[in-house]
Amino acid sequence: MKILNSTSLSETIDLNVEQSPVWELILGIAGFTHEQLRHTFELDEEWKAAQETMPVSLTELLKRIEETNLWYGMLLLQNEFAAVSVQDFSNQLTEASSTALYSCLLPYYDRRQEALKKELAAAPEQTELWEQYAGLFQDHDYLEGYIHEIHQLSQTEITELITKVLEEWEKWITTKEDWNKWLQALSFEQKQHRHLDATAPEAEIQRVTGGVDYLPEPSIWTVKLVPQVSYRPWVLTIRTADTKLFFYPLKEEYLLEPGVPSKELVSGHKALGDELRLKLLFQLQKSPLSLQELSVQFNISKTTLHHQLALLKAAKFISADKGVYSINSGKLEDFSSQLTRYLEIRE
């Protein structure tokens, strides 16, 4: 049997770090209006303290966002627009056709339902299509209700609500003294990761985000890593038909005053400040090992060894999968860079 083997270039995903003030503004609105999780956000106490300075009109707009979960649609729109300013975002939103708007706003379900989604976007007056598509998300925490809400609003109402809340939130949040520092830090983070290795997306995503595990998915050709402050300490994940977005928390060190080390830097050095733990890293650098194998090799009880490994794991220098420990080389390299940056800041 003769086999003709025509070689072709292997395809890789488009992987990049994307930053814009618009992303941060929308994520601030998302965090502020997230009633169930808001108490866990790092900025919650600050938001509460500053809420008295918030105009009544903004408070009412944010209440509407909370009721409709329209922050989700705003993130989907920004993914499409890649706007660099609120004015840019508003211009593109105003110019969008009805079909384009609903194509963005409707959440992705799966490939089999893309035809239904396109049909609905092209004919938003068909109530039965809305009911059918919303029913797909009946087990989701909020997307079924979100679809019903945008069905109740006209295109003009959606456009006006999104535009007004973005404009008023920007006016309010940009009066805070940390806002410009956030933007500078986010811009620096993007510049730090201008060149990513798209041939090793799993490792790169884990390195940049500080630990997100990603398994390639069918039909995903673009992965966007969006650094953020407002949604800390959470990682927010959204996908469209062909794009995966990870909104990951900006490193703490970027938000500290000069000369103040991050908790991560301090805890990391504590984890490394022990002869046995350094020896464990040396062995794991060679190859992954189980607890039993390490116990035999070091002639130490599993209980003692487990404690030492837990400290290294807490510092994210190692990871464990089904009882087998392996080293996170990227994390060690990043930790070394953190120390360099911190010492440069002190100078």
Coordinates of C-alpha atoms in Angstrom, one line a residue:
M1 CA 0.0 0.0 0.0
K2 CA 1.3 3.4 -0.9
I3 CA 0.5 6.3 1.4
L4 CA 0.9 9.9 0.2
N5 CA 1.8 12.0 3.3
S6 CA 1.5 15.7 2.6
T7 CA 3.0 17.6 5.4
S8 CA 1.4 20.8 6.6
L9 CA 2.2 23.4 9.2
S10 CA 0.8 22.6 12.6
E11 CA -1.7 25.2 13.8
T12 CA -1.3 26.9 17.2
I13 CA -3.7 29.1 19.1
D14 CA -3.4 32.9 19.2
L15 CA -2.3 33.6 22.7
N16 CA -1.8 37.1 24.1
V17 CA -2.1 39.3 27.1
E18 CA -4.7 42.1 26.5
Q19 CA -5.1 45.2 28.6
S20 CA -7.4 48.2 28.3
P21 CA -8.9 50.6 30.8
V22 CA -12.3 49.5 29.4
W23 CA -11.6 45.9 30.6
E24 CA -10.9 47.2 34.1
L25 CA -14.0 49.5 34.2
I26 CA -16.3 46.6 33.2
L27 CA -14.7 44.3 35.7
G28 CA -15.2 46.9 38.4
I29 CA -18.8 47.1 37.5
A30 CA -19.0 43.3 37.5
G31 CA -17.4 43.0 40.9
F32 CA -19.4 45.8 42.5
T33 CA -22.7 44.3 41.4
H34 CA -21.9 40.7 42.2
E35 CA -24.1 40.4 45.3
Q36 CA -23.2 36.8 46.2
L37 CA -19.4 37.1 46.0
R38 CA -18.8 40.8 46.6
H39 CA -17.8 40.3 50.2
T40 CA -14.9 38.2 49.0
F41 CA -13.5 40.8 46.7
E42 CA -10.4 42.7 47.9
L43 CA -11.9 46.0 47.1
D44 CA -15.2 45.4 48.9
E45 CA -14.3 47.4 52.0
E46 CA -13.0 50.3 49.9
W47 CA -16.1 50.3 47.8
K48 CA -18.3 50.4 50.9
A49 CA -16.3 53.3 52.3
A50 CA -16.4 55.3 49.1
Q51 CA -20.0 54.5 48.2
E52 CA -21.2 57.7 49.9
T53 CA -19.5 59.7 47.2
M54 CA -21.3 57.8 44.5
P55 CA -24.0 59.8 42.6
V56 CA -27.5 58.6 43.0
S57 CA -27.8 58.2 39.2
L58 CA -24.8 55.8 39.2
T59 CA -26.3 53.8 42.1
E60 CA -29.5 53.3 40.2
L61 CA -27.6 52.3 37.0
L62 CA -25.6 49.7 39.0
K63 CA -28.8 48.3 40.4
R64 CA -30.0 47.7 36.9
I65 CA -26.8 46.0 36.0
E66 CA -27.2 43.8 39.1
E67 CA -30.7 42.9 38.1
T68 CA -29.9 42.1 34.5
N69 CA -26.3 40.7 34.8
L70 CA -25.6 42.9 31.9
W71 CA -21.9 43.1 33.0
Y72 CA -21.6 39.7 31.3
G73 CA -22.7 41.1 28.0
M74 CA -20.4 44.1 28.4
L75 CA -17.4 41.7 28.7
L76 CA -18.6 39.9 25.5
L77 CA -18.9 43.2 23.7
Q78 CA -15.4 44.4 24.7
N79 CA -14.0 41.1 23.5
E80 CA -15.4 41.9 20.1
F81 CA -14.7 45.7 20.2
A82 CA -11.2 45.7 21.8
A83 CA -12.0 49.3 22.6
V84 CA -9.2 51.5 24.0
S85 CA -11.5 54.0 25.7
V86 CA -15.1 54.4 26.8
Q87 CA -15.8 56.7 23.9
D88 CA -14.4 54.1 21.5
F89 CA -16.6 51.4 23.1
S90 CA -19.7 53.7 23.0
N91 CA -19.1 54.6 19.3
Q92 CA -18.8 50.9 18.3
L93 CA -21.8 50.0 20.4
T94 CA -24.0 52.7 18.8
E95 CA -22.9 51.7 15.3
A96 CA -23.5 48.0 15.8
S97 CA -26.4 46.5 13.8
S98 CA -29.1 44.6 15.7
T99 CA -27.8 41.2 14.5
A100 CA -24.2 42.1 15.4
L101 CA -25.3 43.3 18.9
Y102 CA -27.3 40.2 19.8
S103 CA -24.6 37.9 18.3
C104 CA -22.2 39.4 20.8
L105 CA -24.6 39.5 23.8
L106 CA -25.9 36.0 23.5
P107 CA -23.7 33.5 25.5
Y108 CA -22.1 30.6 23.8
Y109 CA -23.6 27.2 24.6
D110 CA -22.0 24.6 22.3
R111 CA -21.3 24.1 18.6
R112 CA -24.6 22.3 18.0
Q113 CA -26.6 25.3 19.2
E114 CA -24.7 27.9 17.2
A115 CA -27.3 27.7 14.4
L116 CA -30.0 28.6 16.9
K117 CA -28.0 31.4 18.3
K118 CA -27.5 32.9 14.8
E119 CA -31.1 32.5 14.0
L120 CA -32.1 34.3 17.2
A121 CA -29.6 37.2 16.6
A122 CA -31.0 37.7 13.1
A123 CA -34.6 37.6 14.3
P124 CA -34.7 39.0 17.9
E125 CA -38.5 39.7 17.5
Q126 CA -39.2 35.9 17.7
T127 CA -40.1 35.3 21.3
E128 CA -40.1 31.5 20.9
L129 CA -36.5 31.6 19.9
W130 CA -35.6 33.4 23.1
E131 CA -37.4 30.9 25.2
Q132 CA -35.7 28.0 23.4
Y133 CA -32.2 29.5 23.8
A134 CA -32.7 30.5 27.4
G135 CA -33.9 27.0 28.2
L136 CA -30.5 25.7 27.3
F137 CA -29.1 27.5 30.4
Q138 CA -31.7 26.5 32.9
D139 CA -29.1 24.9 35.2
H140 CA -26.7 27.9 35.1
D141 CA -26.6 30.3 38.0
Y142 CA -27.5 33.4 36.1
L143 CA -27.3 33.0 32.3
E144 CA -30.9 31.9 31.8
G145 CA -32.2 35.0 33.6
Y146 CA -29.6 37.2 31.7
I147 CA -31.1 36.0 28.4
H148 CA -34.6 36.7 29.5
E149 CA -33.6 40.2 30.7
I150 CA -31.9 41.3 27.4
H151 CA -35.0 39.9 25.6
Q152 CA -37.1 42.4 27.6
L153 CA -34.9 45.4 26.6
S154 CA -34.9 47.0 23.2
Q155 CA -31.6 47.6 21.4
T156 CA -31.8 51.3 22.3
E157 CA -32.4 50.5 26.0
I158 CA -29.5 48.1 26.1
T159 CA -27.2 50.6 24.3
E160 CA -28.2 53.5 26.6
L161 CA -27.9 51.5 29.8
I162 CA -24.4 50.1 29.0
T163 CA -23.2 53.5 27.7
K164 CA -24.5 55.4 30.8
V165 CA -23.2 53.0 33.4
L166 CA -19.7 52.9 31.8
E167 CA -19.5 56.7 31.6
E168 CA -20.7 57.3 35.1
W169 CA -18.6 54.5 36.6
E170 CA -15.5 55.9 34.8
K171 CA -16.2 59.4 36.2
W172 CA -16.5 58.0 39.7
I173 CA -13.7 55.4 39.8
T174 CA -11.1 57.6 38.1
T175 CA -11.3 60.1 41.0
K176 CA -9.7 57.4 43.3
E177 CA -6.0 58.0 43.8
D178 CA -5.0 54.4 42.9
W179 CA -6.7 54.4 39.5
N180 CA -3.7 55.7 37.5
K181 CA -1.4 53.4 39.4
W182 CA -3.6 50.5 38.4
L183 CA -3.4 51.4 34.8
Q184 CA 0.3 51.8 34.9
A185 CA 0.7 48.4 36.5
L186 CA -1.7 46.8 34.0
S187 CA 0.2 48.3 31.1
F188 CA 3.5 47.1 32.6
E189 CA 2.1 43.6 33.0
Q190 CA 1.1 43.5 29.3
K191 CA 4.5 44.7 28.2
Q192 CA 6.1 42.0 30.4
H193 CA 4.3 39.3 28.3
R194 CA 4.5 40.7 24.8
H195 CA 6.1 37.5 23.5
L196 CA 4.4 34.3 24.5
D197 CA 5.2 30.8 23.3
A198 CA 2.0 29.8 21.5
T199 CA 3.4 26.3 21.0
A200 CA 3.2 25.6 24.8
P201 CA -0.1 27.4 25.7
E202 CA -0.8 25.4 28.8
A203 CA 2.6 26.2 30.4
E204 CA 2.4 29.9 29.3
I205 CA -1.1 30.4 30.6
Q206 CA -0.1 28.8 34.0
R207 CA 3.0 31.0 34.2
V208 CA 1.3 34.3 33.3
T209 CA -1.8 33.8 35.4
G210 CA 0.0 32.4 38.4
G211 CA -1.5 28.9 38.3
V212 CA -4.5 28.6 36.0
D213 CA -4.6 25.1 34.5
Y214 CA -5.8 25.1 30.9
L215 CA -6.6 22.1 28.7
P216 CA -7.0 22.9 25.0
E217 CA -10.6 22.9 23.8
P218 CA -12.1 22.1 20.4
S219 CA -12.8 25.2 18.3
I220 CA -10.8 27.5 20.6
W221 CA -8.3 29.4 18.4
T222 CA -7.7 32.4 20.6
V223 CA -6.9 32.7 24.3
K224 CA -6.8 36.1 25.9
L225 CA -5.2 36.7 29.2
V226 CA -6.6 39.9 30.8
P227 CA -4.9 41.2 33.9
Q228 CA -7.2 42.9 36.4
V229 CA -7.3 44.6 39.8
S230 CA -11.1 45.0 40.4
Y231 CA -11.9 41.3 40.5
R232 CA -9.1 40.2 42.7
P233 CA -8.5 37.6 44.1
W234 CA -10.7 35.7 41.6
V235 CA -10.0 34.4 38.1
L236 CA -13.0 35.0 35.9
T237 CA -13.4 32.7 32.8
I238 CA -15.6 33.3 29.8
R239 CA -15.7 31.6 26.4
T240 CA -17.2 32.4 23.0
A241 CA -17.5 30.2 20.0
D242 CA -13.7 30.5 19.3
T243 CA -12.2 32.4 22.1
K244 CA -11.3 31.7 25.8
L245 CA -10.8 34.6 28.2
F246 CA -9.0 34.5 31.5
F247 CA -9.3 37.6 33.7
Y248 CA -6.5 36.9 36.1
P249 CA -5.6 39.0 39.2
L250 CA -2.6 41.3 38.8
K251 CA 0.3 40.4 41.0
E252 CA 0.2 41.9 44.5
E253 CA 3.7 43.3 44.2
Y254 CA 2.5 45.8 41.5
L255 CA 0.0 47.3 43.9
L256 CA 2.3 47.8 46.9
E257 CA 4.2 51.0 47.8
P258 CA 7.9 51.1 46.9
G259 CA 10.0 49.1 49.4
V260 CA 7.2 46.9 50.6
P261 CA 7.7 43.2 49.7
S262 CA 4.7 41.2 48.6
K263 CA 3.3 38.4 50.7
E264 CA 4.2 36.0 47.9
L265 CA 7.8 37.2 48.0
V266 CA 8.1 36.8 51.7
S267 CA 6.3 33.4 51.9
G268 CA 8.3 32.2 48.9
H269 CA 11.6 32.9 50.7
K270 CA 10.4 31.2 53.8
A271 CA 9.6 28.1 51.7
L272 CA 13.1 28.2 50.2
G273 CA 14.8 28.9 53.5
D274 CA 15.3 25.3 54.5
E275 CA 18.0 22.8 53.5
L276 CA 15.6 19.8 53.1
R277 CA 13.1 21.8 51.0
L278 CA 15.9 22.9 48.7
K279 CA 17.0 19.3 48.3
L280 CA 13.5 18.3 47.5
L281 CA 13.3 20.9 44.8
F282 CA 16.7 19.7 43.4
Q283 CA 15.4 16.1 43.1
L284 CA 12.0 17.1 41.6
Q285 CA 13.8 19.2 39.1
K286 CA 15.2 15.9 37.7
S287 CA 11.9 14.1 37.5
P288 CA 8.4 13.9 39.2
L289 CA 8.4 11.6 42.3
S290 CA 5.7 10.2 44.5
L291 CA 5.6 10.7 48.3
Q292 CA 6.7 7.1 48.8
E293 CA 9.7 7.5 46.4
L294 CA 10.8 10.7 48.2
S295 CA 10.4 9.1 51.6
V296 CA 12.7 6.2 50.6
Q297 CA 15.2 8.5 48.9
F298 CA 15.5 10.9 51.9
N299 CA 14.9 8.3 54.6
I300 CA 12.2 10.5 56.2
S301 CA 8.7 9.6 57.4
K302 CA 5.9 10.4 55.1
T303 CA 4.3 12.7 57.7
T304 CA 7.4 14.9 58.0
L305 CA 7.9 14.9 54.2
H306 CA 4.3 15.7 53.5
H307 CA 4.6 18.8 55.7
Q308 CA 7.7 20.0 53.9
L309 CA 6.1 19.4 50.5
A310 CA 3.0 21.3 51.6
L311 CA 5.1 24.4 52.2
L312 CA 6.6 24.2 48.8
K313 CA 3.1 23.6 47.3
A314 CA 1.6 26.5 49.1
A315 CA 4.3 28.7 47.6
K316 CA 3.4 27.2 44.2
F317 CA 7.0 25.9 43.6
I318 CA 5.6 22.4 43.1
S319 CA 2.3 20.8 42.2
A320 CA 0.8 17.4 42.9
D321 CA -1.3 15.2 40.7
K322 CA -2.6 11.8 41.9
G323 CA 0.1 11.7 44.6
V324 CA 3.0 12.5 42.2
Y325 CA 4.9 15.7 42.9
S326 CA 6.5 17.8 40.1
I327 CA 8.3 21.1 40.0
N328 CA 6.8 24.3 38.6
S329 CA 9.9 25.6 36.8
G330 CA 8.0 28.6 35.4
K331 CA 7.0 29.7 38.9
L332 CA 10.6 29.5 40.2
E333 CA 11.8 31.6 37.3
D334 CA 9.0 34.1 37.9
F335 CA 9.8 34.2 41.7
S336 CA 13.4 35.0 40.8
S337 CA 12.2 37.9 38.6
Q338 CA 10.0 39.2 41.4
L339 CA 13.0 39.5 43.7
T340 CA 15.0 41.3 41.0
R341 CA 12.2 43.7 40.4
Y342 CA 11.7 44.3 44.2
L343 CA 15.4 45.1 44.7
E344 CA 15.4 47.4 41.7
I345 CA 12.5 49.3 43.1
R346 CA 14.3 49.7 46.4
E347 CA 17.2 51.3 44.6

